[in-house]
mmCIF file with all atom_site columns, C-alpha atoms and ligand atoms in Angstrom:
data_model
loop_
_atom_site.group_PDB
_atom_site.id
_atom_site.type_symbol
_atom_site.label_atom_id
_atom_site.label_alt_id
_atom_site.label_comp_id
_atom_site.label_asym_id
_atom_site.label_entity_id
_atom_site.label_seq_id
_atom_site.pdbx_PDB_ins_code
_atom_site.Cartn_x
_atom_site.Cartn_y
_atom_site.Cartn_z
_atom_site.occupancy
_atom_site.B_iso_or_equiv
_atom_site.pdbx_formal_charge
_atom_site.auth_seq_id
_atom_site.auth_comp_id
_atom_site.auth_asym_id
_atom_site.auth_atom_id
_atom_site.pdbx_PDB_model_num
ATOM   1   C  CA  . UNK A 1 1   ? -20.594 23.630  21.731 1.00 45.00 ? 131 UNK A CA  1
ATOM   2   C  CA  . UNK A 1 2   ? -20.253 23.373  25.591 1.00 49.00 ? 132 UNK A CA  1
ATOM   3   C  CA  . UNK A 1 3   ? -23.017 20.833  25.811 1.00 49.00 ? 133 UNK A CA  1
ATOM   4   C  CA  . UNK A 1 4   ? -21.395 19.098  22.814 1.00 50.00 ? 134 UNK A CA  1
ATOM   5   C  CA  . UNK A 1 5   ? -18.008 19.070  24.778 1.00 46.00 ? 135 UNK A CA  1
ATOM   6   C  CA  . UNK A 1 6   ? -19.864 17.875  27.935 1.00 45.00 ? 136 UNK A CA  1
ATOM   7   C  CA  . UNK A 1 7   ? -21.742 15.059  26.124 1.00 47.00 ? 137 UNK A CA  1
ATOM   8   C  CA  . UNK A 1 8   ? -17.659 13.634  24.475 1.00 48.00 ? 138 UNK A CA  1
ATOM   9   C  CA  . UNK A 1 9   ? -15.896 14.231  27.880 1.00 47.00 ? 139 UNK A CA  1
ATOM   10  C  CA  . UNK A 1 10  ? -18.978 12.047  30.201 1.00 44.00 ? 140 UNK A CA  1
ATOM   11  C  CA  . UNK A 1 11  ? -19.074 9.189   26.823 1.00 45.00 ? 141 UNK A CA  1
ATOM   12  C  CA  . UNK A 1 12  ? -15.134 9.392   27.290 1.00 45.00 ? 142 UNK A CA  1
ATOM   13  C  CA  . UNK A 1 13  ? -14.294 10.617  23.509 1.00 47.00 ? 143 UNK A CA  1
ATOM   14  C  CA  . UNK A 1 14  ? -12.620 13.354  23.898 1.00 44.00 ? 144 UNK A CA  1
ATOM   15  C  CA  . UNK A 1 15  ? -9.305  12.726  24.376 1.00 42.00 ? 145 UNK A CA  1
ATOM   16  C  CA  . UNK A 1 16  ? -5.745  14.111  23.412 1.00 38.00 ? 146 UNK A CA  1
ATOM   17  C  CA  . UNK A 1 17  ? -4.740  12.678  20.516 1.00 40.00 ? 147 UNK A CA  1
ATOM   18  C  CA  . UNK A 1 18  ? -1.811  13.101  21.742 1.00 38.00 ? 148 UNK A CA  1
ATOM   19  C  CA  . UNK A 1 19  ? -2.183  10.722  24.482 1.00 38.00 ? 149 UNK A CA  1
ATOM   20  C  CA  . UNK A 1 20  ? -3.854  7.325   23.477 1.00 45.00 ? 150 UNK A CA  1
ATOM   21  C  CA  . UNK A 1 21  ? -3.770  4.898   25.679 1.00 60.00 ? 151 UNK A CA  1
ATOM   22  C  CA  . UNK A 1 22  ? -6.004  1.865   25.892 1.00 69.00 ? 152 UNK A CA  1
ATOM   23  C  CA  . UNK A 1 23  ? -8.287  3.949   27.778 1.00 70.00 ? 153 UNK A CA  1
ATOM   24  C  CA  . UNK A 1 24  ? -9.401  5.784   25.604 1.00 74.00 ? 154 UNK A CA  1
ATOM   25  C  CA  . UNK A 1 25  ? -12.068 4.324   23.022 1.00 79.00 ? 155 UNK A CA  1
ATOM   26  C  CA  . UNK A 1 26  ? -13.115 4.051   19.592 1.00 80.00 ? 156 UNK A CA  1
ATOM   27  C  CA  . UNK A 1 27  ? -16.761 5.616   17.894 1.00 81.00 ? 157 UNK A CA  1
ATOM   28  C  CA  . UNK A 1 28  ? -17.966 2.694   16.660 1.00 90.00 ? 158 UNK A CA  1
ATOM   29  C  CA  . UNK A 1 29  ? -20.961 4.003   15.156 1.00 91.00 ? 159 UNK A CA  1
ATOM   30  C  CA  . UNK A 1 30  ? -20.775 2.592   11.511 1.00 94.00 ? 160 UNK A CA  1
ATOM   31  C  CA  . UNK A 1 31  ? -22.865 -0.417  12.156 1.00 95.00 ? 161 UNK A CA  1
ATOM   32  C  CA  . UNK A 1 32  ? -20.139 -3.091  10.404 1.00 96.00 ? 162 UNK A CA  1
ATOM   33  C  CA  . UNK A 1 33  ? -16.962 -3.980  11.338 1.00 96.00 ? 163 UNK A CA  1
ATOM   34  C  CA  . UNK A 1 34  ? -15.048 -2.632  8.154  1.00 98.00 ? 164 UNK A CA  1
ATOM   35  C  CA  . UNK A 1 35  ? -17.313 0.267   8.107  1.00 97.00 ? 165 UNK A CA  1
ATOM   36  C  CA  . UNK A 1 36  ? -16.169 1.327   11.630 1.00 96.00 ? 166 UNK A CA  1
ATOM   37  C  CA  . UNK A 1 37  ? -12.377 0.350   10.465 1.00 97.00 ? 167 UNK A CA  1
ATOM   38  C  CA  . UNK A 1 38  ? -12.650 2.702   7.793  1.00 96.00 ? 168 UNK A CA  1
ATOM   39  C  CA  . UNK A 1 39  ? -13.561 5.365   9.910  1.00 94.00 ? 169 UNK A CA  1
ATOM   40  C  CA  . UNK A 1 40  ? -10.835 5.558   12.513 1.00 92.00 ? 170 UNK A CA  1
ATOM   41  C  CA  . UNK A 1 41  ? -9.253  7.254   14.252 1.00 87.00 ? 171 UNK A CA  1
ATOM   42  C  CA  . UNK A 1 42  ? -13.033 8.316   14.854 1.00 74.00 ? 172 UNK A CA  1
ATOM   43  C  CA  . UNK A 1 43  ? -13.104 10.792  17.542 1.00 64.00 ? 173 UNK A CA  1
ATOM   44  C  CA  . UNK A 1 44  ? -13.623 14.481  17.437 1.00 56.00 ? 174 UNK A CA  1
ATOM   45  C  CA  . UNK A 1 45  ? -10.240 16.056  16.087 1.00 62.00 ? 175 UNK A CA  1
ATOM   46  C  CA  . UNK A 1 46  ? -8.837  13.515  14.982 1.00 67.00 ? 176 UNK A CA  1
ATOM   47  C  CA  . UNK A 1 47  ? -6.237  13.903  12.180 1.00 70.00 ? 177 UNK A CA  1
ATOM   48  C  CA  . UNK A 1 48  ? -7.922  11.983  9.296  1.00 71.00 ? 178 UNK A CA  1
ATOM   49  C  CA  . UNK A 1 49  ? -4.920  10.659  8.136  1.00 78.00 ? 179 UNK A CA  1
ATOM   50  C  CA  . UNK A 1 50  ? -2.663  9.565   11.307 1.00 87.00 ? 180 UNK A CA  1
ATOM   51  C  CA  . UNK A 1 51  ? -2.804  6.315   12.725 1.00 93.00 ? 181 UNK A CA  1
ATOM   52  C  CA  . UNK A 1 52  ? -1.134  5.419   15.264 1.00 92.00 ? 182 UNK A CA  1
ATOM   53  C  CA  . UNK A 1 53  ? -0.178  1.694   17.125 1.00 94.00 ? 183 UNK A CA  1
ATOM   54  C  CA  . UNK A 1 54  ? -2.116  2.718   19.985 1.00 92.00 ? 184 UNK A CA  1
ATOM   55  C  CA  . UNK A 1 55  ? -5.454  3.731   18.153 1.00 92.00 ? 185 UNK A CA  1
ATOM   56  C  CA  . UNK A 1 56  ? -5.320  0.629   15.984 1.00 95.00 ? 186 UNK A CA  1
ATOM   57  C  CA  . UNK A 1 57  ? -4.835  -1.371  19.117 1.00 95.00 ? 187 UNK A CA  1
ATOM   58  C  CA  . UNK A 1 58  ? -8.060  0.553   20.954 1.00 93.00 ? 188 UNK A CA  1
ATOM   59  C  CA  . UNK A 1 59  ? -10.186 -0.463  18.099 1.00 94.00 ? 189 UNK A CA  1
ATOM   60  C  CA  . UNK A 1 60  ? -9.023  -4.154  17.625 1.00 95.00 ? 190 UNK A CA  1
ATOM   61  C  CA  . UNK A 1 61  ? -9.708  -4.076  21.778 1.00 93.00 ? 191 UNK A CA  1
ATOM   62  C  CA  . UNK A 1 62  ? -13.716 -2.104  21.031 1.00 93.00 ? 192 UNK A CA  1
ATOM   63  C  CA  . UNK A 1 63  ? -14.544 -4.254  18.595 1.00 92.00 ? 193 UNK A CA  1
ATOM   64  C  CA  . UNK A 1 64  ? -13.620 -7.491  20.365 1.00 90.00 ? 194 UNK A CA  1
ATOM   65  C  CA  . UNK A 1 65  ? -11.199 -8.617  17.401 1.00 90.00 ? 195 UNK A CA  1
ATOM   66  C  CA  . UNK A 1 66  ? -8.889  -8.616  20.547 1.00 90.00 ? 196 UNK A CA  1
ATOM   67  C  CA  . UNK A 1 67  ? -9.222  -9.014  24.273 1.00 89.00 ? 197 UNK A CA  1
ATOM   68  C  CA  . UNK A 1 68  ? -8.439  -6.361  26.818 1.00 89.00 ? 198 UNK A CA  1
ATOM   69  C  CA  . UNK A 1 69  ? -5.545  -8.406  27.978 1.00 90.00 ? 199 UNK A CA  1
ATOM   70  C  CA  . UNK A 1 70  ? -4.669  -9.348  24.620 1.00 91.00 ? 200 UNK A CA  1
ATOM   71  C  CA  . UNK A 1 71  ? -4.703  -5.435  23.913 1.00 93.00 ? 201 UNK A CA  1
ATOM   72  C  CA  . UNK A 1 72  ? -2.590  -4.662  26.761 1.00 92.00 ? 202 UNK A CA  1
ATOM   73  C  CA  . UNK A 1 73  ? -0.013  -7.270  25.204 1.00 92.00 ? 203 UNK A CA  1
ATOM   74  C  CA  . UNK A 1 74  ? 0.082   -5.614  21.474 1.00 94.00 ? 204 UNK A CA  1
ATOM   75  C  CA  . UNK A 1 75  ? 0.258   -2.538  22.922 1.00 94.00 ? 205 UNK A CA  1
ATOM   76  C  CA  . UNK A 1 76  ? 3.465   -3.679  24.663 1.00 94.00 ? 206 UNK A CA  1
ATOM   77  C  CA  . UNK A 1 77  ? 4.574   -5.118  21.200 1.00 94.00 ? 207 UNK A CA  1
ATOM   78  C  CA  . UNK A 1 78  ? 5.370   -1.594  19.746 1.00 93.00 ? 208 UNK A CA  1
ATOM   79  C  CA  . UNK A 1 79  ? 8.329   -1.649  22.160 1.00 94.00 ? 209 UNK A CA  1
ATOM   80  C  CA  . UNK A 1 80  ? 9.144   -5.348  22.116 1.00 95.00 ? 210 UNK A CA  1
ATOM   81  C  CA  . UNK A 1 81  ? 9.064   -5.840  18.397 1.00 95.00 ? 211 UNK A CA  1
ATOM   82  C  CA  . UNK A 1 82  ? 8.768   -2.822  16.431 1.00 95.00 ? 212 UNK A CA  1
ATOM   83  C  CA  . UNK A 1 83  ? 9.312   -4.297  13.022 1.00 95.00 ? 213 UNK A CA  1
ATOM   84  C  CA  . UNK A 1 84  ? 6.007   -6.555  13.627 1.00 94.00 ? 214 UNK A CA  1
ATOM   85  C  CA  . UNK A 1 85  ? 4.157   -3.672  14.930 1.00 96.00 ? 215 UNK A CA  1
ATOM   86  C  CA  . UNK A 1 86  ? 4.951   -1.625  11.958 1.00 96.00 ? 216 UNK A CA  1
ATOM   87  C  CA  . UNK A 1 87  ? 4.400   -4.194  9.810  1.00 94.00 ? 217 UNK A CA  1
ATOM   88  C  CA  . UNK A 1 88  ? 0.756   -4.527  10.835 1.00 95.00 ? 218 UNK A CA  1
ATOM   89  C  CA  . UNK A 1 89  ? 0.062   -0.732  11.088 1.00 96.00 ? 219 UNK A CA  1
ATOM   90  C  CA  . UNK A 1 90  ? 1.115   -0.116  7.269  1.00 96.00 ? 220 UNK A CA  1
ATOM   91  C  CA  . UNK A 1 91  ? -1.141  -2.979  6.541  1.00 95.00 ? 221 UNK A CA  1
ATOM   92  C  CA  . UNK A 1 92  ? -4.107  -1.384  8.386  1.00 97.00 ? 222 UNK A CA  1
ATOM   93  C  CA  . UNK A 1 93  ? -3.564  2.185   6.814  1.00 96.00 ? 223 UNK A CA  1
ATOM   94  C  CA  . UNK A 1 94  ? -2.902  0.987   3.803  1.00 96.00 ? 224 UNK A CA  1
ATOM   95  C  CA  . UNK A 1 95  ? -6.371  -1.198  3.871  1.00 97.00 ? 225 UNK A CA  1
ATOM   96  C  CA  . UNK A 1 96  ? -7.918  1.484   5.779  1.00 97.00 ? 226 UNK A CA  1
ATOM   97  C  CA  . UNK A 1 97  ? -7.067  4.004   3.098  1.00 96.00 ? 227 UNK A CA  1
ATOM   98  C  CA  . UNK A 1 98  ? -8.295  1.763   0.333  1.00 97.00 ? 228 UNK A CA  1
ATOM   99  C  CA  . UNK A 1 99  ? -11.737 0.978   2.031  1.00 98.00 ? 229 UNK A CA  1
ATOM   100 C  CA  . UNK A 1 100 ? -12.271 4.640   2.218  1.00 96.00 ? 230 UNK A CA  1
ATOM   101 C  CA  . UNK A 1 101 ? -12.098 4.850   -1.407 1.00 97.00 ? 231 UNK A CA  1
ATOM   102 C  CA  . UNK A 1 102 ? -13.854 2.166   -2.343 1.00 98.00 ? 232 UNK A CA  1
ATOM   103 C  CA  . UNK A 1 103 ? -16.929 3.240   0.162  1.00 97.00 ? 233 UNK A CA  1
ATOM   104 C  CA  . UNK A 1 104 ? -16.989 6.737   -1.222 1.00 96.00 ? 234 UNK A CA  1
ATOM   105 C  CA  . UNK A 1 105 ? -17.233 5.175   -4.560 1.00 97.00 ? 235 UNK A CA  1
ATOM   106 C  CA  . UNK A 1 106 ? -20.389 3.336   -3.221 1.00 97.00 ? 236 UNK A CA  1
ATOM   107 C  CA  . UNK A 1 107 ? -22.164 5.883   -1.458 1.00 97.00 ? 237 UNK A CA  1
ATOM   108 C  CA  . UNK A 1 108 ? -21.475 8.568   -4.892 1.00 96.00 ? 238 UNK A CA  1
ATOM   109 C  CA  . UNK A 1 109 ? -22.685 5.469   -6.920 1.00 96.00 ? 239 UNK A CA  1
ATOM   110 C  CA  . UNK A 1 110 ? -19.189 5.063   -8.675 1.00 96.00 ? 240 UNK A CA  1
ATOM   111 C  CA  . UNK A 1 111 ? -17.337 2.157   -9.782 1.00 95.00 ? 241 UNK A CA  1
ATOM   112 C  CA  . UNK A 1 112 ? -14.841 0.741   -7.697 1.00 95.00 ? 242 UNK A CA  1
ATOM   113 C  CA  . UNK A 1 113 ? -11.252 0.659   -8.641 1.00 96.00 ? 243 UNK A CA  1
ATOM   114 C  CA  . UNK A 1 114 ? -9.479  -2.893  -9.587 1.00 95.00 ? 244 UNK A CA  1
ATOM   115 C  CA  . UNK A 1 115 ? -6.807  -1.484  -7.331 1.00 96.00 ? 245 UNK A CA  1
ATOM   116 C  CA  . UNK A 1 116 ? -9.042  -0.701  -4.363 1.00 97.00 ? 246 UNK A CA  1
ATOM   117 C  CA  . UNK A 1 117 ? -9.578  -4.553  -3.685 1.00 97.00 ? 247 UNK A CA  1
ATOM   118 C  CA  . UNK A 1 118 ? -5.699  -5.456  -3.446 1.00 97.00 ? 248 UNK A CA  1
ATOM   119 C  CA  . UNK A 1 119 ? -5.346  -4.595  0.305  1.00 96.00 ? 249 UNK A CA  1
ATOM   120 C  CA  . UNK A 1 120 ? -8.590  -6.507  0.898  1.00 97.00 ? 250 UNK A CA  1
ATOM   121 C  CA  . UNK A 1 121 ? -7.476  -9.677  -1.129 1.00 96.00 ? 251 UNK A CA  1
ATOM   122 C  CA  . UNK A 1 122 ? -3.977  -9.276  0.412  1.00 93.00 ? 252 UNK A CA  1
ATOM   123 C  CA  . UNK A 1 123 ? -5.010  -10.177 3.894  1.00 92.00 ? 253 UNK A CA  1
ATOM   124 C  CA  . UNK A 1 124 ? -7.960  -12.398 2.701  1.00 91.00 ? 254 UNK A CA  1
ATOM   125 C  CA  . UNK A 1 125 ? -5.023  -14.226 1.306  1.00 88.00 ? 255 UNK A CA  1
ATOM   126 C  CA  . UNK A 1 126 ? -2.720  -13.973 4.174  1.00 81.00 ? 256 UNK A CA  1
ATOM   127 C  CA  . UNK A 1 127 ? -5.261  -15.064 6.706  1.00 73.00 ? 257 UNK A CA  1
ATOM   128 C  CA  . UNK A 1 128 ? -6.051  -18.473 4.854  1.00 74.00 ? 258 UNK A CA  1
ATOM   129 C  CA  . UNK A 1 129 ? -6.209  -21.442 7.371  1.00 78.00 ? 259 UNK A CA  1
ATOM   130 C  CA  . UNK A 1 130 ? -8.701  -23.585 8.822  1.00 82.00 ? 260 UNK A CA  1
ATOM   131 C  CA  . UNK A 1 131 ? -10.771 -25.038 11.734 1.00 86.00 ? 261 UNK A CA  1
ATOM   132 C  CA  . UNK A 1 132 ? -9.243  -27.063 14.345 1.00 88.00 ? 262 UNK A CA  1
ATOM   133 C  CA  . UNK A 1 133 ? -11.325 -28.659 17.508 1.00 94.00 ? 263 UNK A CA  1
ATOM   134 C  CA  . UNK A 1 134 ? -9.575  -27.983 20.449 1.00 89.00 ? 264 UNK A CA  1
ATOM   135 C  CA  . UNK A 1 135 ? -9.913  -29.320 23.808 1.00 93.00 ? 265 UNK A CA  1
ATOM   136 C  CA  . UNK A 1 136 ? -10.241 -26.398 26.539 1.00 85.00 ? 266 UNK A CA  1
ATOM   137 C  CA  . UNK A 1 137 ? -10.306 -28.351 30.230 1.00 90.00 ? 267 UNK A CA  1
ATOM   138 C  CA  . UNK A 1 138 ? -13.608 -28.999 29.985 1.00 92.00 ? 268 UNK A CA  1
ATOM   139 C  CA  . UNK A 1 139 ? -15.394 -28.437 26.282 1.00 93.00 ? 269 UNK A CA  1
ATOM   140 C  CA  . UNK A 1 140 ? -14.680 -28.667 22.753 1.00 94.00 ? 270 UNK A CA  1
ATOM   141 C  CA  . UNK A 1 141 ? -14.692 -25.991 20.475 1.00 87.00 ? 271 UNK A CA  1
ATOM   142 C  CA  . UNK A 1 142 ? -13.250 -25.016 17.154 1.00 86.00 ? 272 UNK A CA  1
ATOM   143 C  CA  . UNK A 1 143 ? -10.429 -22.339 16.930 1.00 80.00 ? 273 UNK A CA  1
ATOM   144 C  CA  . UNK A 1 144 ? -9.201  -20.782 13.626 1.00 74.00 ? 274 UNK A CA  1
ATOM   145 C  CA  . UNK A 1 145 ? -5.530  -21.814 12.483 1.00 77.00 ? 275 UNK A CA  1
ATOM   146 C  CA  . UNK A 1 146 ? -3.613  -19.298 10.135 1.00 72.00 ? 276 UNK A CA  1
ATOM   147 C  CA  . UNK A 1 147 ? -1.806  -21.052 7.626  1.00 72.00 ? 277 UNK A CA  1
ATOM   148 C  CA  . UNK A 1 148 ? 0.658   -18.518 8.139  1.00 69.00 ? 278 UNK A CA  1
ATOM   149 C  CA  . UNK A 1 149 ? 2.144   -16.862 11.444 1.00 69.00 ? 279 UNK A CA  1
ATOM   150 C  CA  . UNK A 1 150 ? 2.475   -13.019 11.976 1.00 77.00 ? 280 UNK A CA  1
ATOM   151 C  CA  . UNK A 1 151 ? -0.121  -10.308 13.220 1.00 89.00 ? 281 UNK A CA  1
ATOM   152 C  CA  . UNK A 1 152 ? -2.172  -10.080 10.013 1.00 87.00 ? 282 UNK A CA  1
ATOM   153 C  CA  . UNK A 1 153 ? -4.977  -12.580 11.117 1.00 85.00 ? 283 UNK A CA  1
ATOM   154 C  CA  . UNK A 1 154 ? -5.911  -9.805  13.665 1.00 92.00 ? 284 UNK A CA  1
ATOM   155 C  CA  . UNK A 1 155 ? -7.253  -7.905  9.787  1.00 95.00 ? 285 UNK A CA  1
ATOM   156 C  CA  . UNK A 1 156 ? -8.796  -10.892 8.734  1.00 91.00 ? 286 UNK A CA  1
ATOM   157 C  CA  . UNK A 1 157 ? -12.228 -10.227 9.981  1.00 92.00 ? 287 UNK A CA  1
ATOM   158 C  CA  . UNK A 1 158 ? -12.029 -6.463  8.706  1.00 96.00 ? 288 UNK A CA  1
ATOM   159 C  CA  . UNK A 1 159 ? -11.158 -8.126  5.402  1.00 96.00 ? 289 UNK A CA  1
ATOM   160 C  CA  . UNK A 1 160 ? -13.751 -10.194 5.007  1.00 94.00 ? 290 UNK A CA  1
ATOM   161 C  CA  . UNK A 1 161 ? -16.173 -7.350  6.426  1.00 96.00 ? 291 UNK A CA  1
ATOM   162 C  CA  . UNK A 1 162 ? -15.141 -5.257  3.657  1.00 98.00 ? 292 UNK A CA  1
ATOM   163 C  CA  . UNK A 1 163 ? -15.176 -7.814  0.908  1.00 97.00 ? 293 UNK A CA  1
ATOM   164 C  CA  . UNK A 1 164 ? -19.103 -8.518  1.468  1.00 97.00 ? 294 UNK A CA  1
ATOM   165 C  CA  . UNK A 1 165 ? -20.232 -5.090  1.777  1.00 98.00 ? 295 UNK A CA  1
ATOM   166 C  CA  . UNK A 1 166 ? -18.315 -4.188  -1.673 1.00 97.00 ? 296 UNK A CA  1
ATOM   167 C  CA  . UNK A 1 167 ? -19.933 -7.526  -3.320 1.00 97.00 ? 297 UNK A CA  1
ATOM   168 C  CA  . UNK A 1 168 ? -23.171 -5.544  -1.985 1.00 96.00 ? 298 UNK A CA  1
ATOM   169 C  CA  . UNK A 1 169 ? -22.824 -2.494  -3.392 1.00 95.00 ? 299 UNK A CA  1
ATOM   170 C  CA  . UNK A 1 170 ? -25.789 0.024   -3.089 1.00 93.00 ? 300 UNK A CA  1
ATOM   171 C  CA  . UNK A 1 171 ? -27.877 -2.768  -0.653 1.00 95.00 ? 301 UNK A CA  1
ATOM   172 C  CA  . UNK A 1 172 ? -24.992 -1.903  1.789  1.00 95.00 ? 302 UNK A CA  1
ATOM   173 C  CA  . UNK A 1 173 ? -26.450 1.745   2.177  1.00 96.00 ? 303 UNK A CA  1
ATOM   174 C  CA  . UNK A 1 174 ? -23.667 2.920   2.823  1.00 97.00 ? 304 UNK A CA  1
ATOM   175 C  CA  . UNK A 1 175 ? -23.886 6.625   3.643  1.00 96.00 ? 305 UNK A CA  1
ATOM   176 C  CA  . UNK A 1 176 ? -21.350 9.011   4.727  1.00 95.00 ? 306 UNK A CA  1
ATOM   177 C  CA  . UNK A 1 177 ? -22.077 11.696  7.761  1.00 94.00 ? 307 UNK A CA  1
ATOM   178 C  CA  . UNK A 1 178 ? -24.476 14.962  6.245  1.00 93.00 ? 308 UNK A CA  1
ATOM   179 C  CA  . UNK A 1 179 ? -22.180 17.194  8.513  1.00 90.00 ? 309 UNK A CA  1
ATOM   180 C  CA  . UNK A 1 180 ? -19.184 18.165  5.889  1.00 87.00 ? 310 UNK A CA  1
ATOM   181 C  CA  . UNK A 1 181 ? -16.522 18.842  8.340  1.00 86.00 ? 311 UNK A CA  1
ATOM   182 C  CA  . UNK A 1 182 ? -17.109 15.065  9.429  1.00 88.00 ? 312 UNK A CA  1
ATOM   183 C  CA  . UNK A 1 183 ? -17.218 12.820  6.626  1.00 87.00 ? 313 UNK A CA  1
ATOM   184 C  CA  . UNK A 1 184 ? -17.470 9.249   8.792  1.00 92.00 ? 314 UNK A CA  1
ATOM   185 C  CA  . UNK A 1 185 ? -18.978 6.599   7.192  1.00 95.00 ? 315 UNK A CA  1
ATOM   186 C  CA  . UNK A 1 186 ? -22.223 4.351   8.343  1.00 96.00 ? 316 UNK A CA  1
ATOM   187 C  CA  . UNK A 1 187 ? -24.583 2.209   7.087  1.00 96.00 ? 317 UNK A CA  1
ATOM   188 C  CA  . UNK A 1 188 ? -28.294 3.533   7.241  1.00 96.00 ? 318 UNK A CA  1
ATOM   189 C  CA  . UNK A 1 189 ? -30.303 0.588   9.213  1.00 93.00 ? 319 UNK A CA  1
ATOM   190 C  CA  . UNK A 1 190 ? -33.300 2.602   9.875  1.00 90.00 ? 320 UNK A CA  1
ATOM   191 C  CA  . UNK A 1 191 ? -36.271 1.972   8.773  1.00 91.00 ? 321 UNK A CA  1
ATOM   192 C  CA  . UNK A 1 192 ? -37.039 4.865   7.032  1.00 91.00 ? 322 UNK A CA  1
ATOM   193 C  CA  . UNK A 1 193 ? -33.153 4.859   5.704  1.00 91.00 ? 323 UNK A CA  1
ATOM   194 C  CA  . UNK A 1 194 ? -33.183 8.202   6.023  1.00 92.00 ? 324 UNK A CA  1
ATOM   195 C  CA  . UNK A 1 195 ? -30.744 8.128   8.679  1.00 93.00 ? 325 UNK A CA  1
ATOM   196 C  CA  . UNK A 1 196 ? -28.093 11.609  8.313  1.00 94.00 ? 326 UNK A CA  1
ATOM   197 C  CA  . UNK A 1 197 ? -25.649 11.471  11.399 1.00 93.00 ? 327 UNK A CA  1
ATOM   198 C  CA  . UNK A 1 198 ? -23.353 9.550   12.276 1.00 91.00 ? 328 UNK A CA  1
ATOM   199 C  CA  . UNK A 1 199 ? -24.577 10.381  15.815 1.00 89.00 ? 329 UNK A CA  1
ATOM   200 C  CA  . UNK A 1 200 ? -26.978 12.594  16.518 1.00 89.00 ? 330 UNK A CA  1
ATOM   201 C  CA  . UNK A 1 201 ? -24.917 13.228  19.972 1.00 87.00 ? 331 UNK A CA  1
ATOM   202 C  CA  . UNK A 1 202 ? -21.951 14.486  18.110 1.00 85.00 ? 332 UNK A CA  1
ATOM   203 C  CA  . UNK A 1 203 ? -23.267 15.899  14.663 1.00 90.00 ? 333 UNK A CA  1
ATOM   204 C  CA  . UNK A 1 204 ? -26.716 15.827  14.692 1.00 87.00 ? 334 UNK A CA  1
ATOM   205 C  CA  . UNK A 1 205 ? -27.286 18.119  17.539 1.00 84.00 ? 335 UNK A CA  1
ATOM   206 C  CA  . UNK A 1 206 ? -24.545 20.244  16.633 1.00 76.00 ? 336 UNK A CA  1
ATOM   207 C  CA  . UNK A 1 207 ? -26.372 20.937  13.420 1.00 73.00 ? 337 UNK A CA  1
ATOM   208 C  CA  . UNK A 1 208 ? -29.546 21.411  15.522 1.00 72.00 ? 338 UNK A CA  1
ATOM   209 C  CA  . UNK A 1 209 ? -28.041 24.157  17.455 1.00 73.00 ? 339 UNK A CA  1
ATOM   210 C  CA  . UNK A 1 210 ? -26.252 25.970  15.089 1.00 72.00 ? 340 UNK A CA  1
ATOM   211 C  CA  . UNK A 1 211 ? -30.042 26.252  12.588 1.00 69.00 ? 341 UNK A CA  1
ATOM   212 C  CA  . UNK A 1 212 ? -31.379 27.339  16.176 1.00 65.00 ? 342 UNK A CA  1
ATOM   213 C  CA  . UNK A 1 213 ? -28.910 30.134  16.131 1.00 68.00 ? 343 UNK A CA  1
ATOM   214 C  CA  . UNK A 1 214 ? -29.656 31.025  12.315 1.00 69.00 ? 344 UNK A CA  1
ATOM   215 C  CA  . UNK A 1 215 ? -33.329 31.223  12.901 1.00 69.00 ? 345 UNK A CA  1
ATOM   216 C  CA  . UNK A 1 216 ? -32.944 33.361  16.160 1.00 68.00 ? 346 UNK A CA  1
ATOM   217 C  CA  . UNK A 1 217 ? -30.331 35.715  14.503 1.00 67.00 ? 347 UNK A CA  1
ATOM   218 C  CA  . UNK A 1 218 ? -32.227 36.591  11.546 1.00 59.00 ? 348 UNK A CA  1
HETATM 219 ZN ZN1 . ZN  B 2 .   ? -20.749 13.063  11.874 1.00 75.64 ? 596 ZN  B ZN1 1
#
């Protein structure tokens, strides 16, 4: 447990939850975008169901949905415009809440509920826009226009994450952590796909230790 609390504190997970700030940072250890989405706020502790504006904003920031400046700025937002930020945090719970249903349903081999997708095809709808080239000083490139204005475009990309791996289903391998009191999603990319942990920093050595103790006890 001590080297398990040394490991967090050095990797910079363990944090107060009481305390988020944009230094702190997100597990991202489910291998896909929505899969990762689904699992925070994914670090040691953490209340399954809480989200708050800060922890959202830490994992738009890890993922790169967002830029650290651009972080700094939403973070900012929760003072500046509160109705916006709430907006977009009910969103993300709400979708958050609704992937983790539909992934459990995947990795127990259920069906996935009608109602399950409504969140997804909620901000797949919001986010509609298009391409636009746009002259930056010295290049071209193409930059994504939302048809519509607001904060929801920053889901988009979790969206559209979460809408391929449901049309995937089972070739997804989606798994979900083998240590009970963790429950974090991933998908298995090894080669064996007989991957358990979700890390073996945080859970698979903790099992590792504790079967040590077993053996030596008995
Ligand atoms: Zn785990």
């Amino acid at each position: 447990m001590a080297l398990l609390t040394a490991v967090l504190e050095l990797t910079g997970y363990l944090r107060s939850p009481l305390l988020p700030d944009l230094a702190a940072h997100s597990l991202l250890l489910g291998g896909r975008l929505a899969i990762d989405f689904a699992n925070i706020p994914s670090y040691p502790g953490a209340p399954a169901h809480h989200l708050s504006w800060e922890e959202l904003i830490v994992f738009l920031r890890d993922s790169r949905i967002v830029s650290e400046d651009r972080g700094v700025n939403l973070l900012a937002l929760s003072g500046s415009d509160p109705d916006a930020a709430q907006t977009l945090l009910s969103r993300s719970v709400r979708l958050r809440d609704a992937l983790r249903k539909a992934f459990s349903a995947i990795v127990r081999k259920e069906p996935i509920a009608q109602e399950w997708s409504d969140p997804i095809n909620q901000i797949l709808r919001i986010t509609e826009g298009h391409d636009e080239l746009v002259f930056e000083g010295t290049s071209w490139k193409m930059e994504f226009k939302a048809r519509e204005g607001g904060l929801d475009w920053l889901l988009a990309a979790v969206a559209r994450s979460a809408a391929e791996i449901i049309v995937e289903g089972a070739r997804a391998r989606l798994r979900t952590c083998a240590n009970p009191a963790c429950g974090l999603f991933f998908s298995d990319k090894s080669r064996t796909h007989r991957r358990r942990w979700c890390s073996m920093a945080i859970c698979g050595n903790r099992h590792k230790v504790s079967s040590f103790a077993r053996r030596h006890a008995s």
